[in-house]
Amino acid sequence: MPSETLTHGPDRFDDDDYPAYTMGRAAEMIGATPGFLRAVGEAGLVTPLRSEGGHRRYSRHQLRIAARARELVDQGTPIEAACRIVVLEDRLDDALRRNEELSGPAERAEGAPS
């Protein structure tokens, strides 16, 4: 993985994709352990950026994804399966959103009940 460093700026913390959280803080926020975050990283669900010192940093978006995987694991789903489910849920959401965008207003109006 190429080494990416973080840039700092006052508006970066408003960015959902800005890797603002250390591994310890991220784990605490989603009620998991650092080991869980490492596991979802190894499974390819999230790829944290690295600070200049080489420490993992997570964005709010990545934490929402990891939290969804944690919910599934808490329900008894193996971590690899939970990660795959989250990926497929994300793809389905994207496909449904694209389908809605492509259907256009005229087609939506035709399908509406009278």
Coordinates of C-alpha atoms in Angstrom, one line a residue:
M1 CA 0.0 0.0 0.0
P2 CA 1.5 3.4 -0.9
S3 CA 2.3 5.5 2.0
E4 CA -0.1 8.4 2.3
T5 CA 0.3 11.2 4.7
L6 CA -2.3 13.4 6.3
T7 CA -2.8 17.1 5.5
H8 CA -4.0 19.4 8.2
G9 CA -6.5 22.2 7.9
P10 CA -9.4 23.7 9.8
D11 CA -12.1 22.4 7.5
R12 CA -10.7 18.8 7.2
F13 CA -12.6 17.7 10.3
D14 CA -15.9 18.5 8.6
D15 CA -14.9 16.1 5.8
D16 CA -16.5 12.6 6.3
D17 CA -13.5 11.0 4.6
Y18 CA -10.8 12.8 6.5
P19 CA -8.9 10.2 8.7
A20 CA -9.2 12.1 11.9
Y21 CA -9.3 9.2 14.4
T22 CA -6.5 7.1 15.9
M23 CA -7.0 3.4 16.1
G24 CA -7.7 3.6 19.9
R25 CA -10.2 6.4 19.6
A26 CA -11.9 4.8 16.6
A27 CA -12.2 1.4 18.4
E28 CA -13.7 3.2 21.4
M29 CA -16.2 5.1 19.3
I30 CA -17.6 2.0 17.7
G31 CA -17.4 -0.2 20.9
A32 CA -14.8 -2.5 19.5
T33 CA -11.1 -3.4 20.1
P34 CA -8.1 -2.3 18.0
G35 CA -7.8 -5.9 17.1
F36 CA -11.3 -5.8 15.5
L37 CA -10.3 -2.8 13.4
R38 CA -7.1 -4.6 12.3
A39 CA -9.2 -7.6 11.3
V40 CA -11.6 -5.6 9.2
G41 CA -8.6 -3.9 7.6
E42 CA -7.1 -7.3 6.8
A43 CA -10.4 -8.4 5.4
G44 CA -10.2 -5.4 3.1
L45 CA -13.4 -3.7 4.4
V46 CA -11.6 -0.5 5.4
T47 CA -8.1 0.7 4.5
P48 CA -7.0 3.3 7.1
L49 CA -4.5 5.9 6.0
R50 CA -1.3 6.2 7.9
S51 CA 0.0 9.2 9.8
E52 CA 3.5 10.5 9.2
G53 CA 4.6 8.2 12.1
G54 CA 2.9 5.2 10.5
H55 CA -0.1 4.9 12.8
R56 CA -3.5 3.9 11.4
R57 CA -6.0 6.8 11.1
Y58 CA -9.8 6.3 10.4
S59 CA -12.4 8.6 8.9
R60 CA -16.0 8.8 10.1
H61 CA -17.1 7.1 6.9
Q62 CA -14.8 4.1 7.7
L63 CA -16.1 4.0 11.2
R64 CA -19.7 3.7 10.1
I65 CA -18.7 0.8 7.8
A66 CA -16.7 -0.9 10.6
A67 CA -19.6 -0.3 13.1
R68 CA -22.0 -2.1 10.7
A69 CA -19.6 -5.1 10.5
R70 CA -19.4 -5.1 14.3
E71 CA -23.2 -5.3 14.5
L72 CA -23.1 -8.4 12.3
V73 CA -20.3 -10.0 14.3
D74 CA -22.1 -9.3 17.5
Q75 CA -25.1 -11.2 16.1
G76 CA -22.9 -14.2 15.5
T77 CA -21.7 -13.7 11.9
P78 CA -18.1 -14.6 11.3
I79 CA -16.0 -11.5 10.6
E80 CA -15.1 -12.5 7.0
A81 CA -18.8 -13.0 6.2
A82 CA -19.7 -9.8 8.0
C83 CA -17.2 -7.8 5.9
R84 CA -18.6 -9.4 2.7
I85 CA -22.2 -8.6 3.7
V86 CA -21.3 -4.9 4.3
V87 CA -19.5 -4.7 0.9
L88 CA -22.6 -6.2 -0.8
E89 CA -25.0 -3.9 1.1
D90 CA -22.9 -0.9 0.0
R91 CA -22.9 -2.1 -3.7
L92 CA -26.7 -2.6 -3.5
D93 CA -27.2 0.9 -2.2
D94 CA -25.0 2.3 -5.0
A95 CA -26.9 0.3 -7.6
L96 CA -30.3 1.4 -6.3
R97 CA -29.2 5.0 -6.2
R98 CA -27.8 4.9 -9.8
N99 CA -31.1 3.2 -10.9
E100 CA -33.1 6.0 -9.3
E101 CA -30.9 8.6 -11.0
L102 CA -31.3 7.0 -14.4
S103 CA -35.0 6.4 -14.2
G104 CA -35.6 10.2 -14.5
P105 CA -38.7 12.1 -13.4
A106 CA -40.9 11.1 -16.3
E107 CA -40.5 7.4 -15.7
R108 CA -41.0 7.9 -11.9
A109 CA -44.3 9.8 -12.6
E110 CA -45.5 7.0 -15.0
G111 CA -44.9 4.4 -12.3
A112 CA -46.8 6.4 -9.6
P113 CA -50.3 5.2 -8.7
S114 CA -53.1 7.4 -9.9

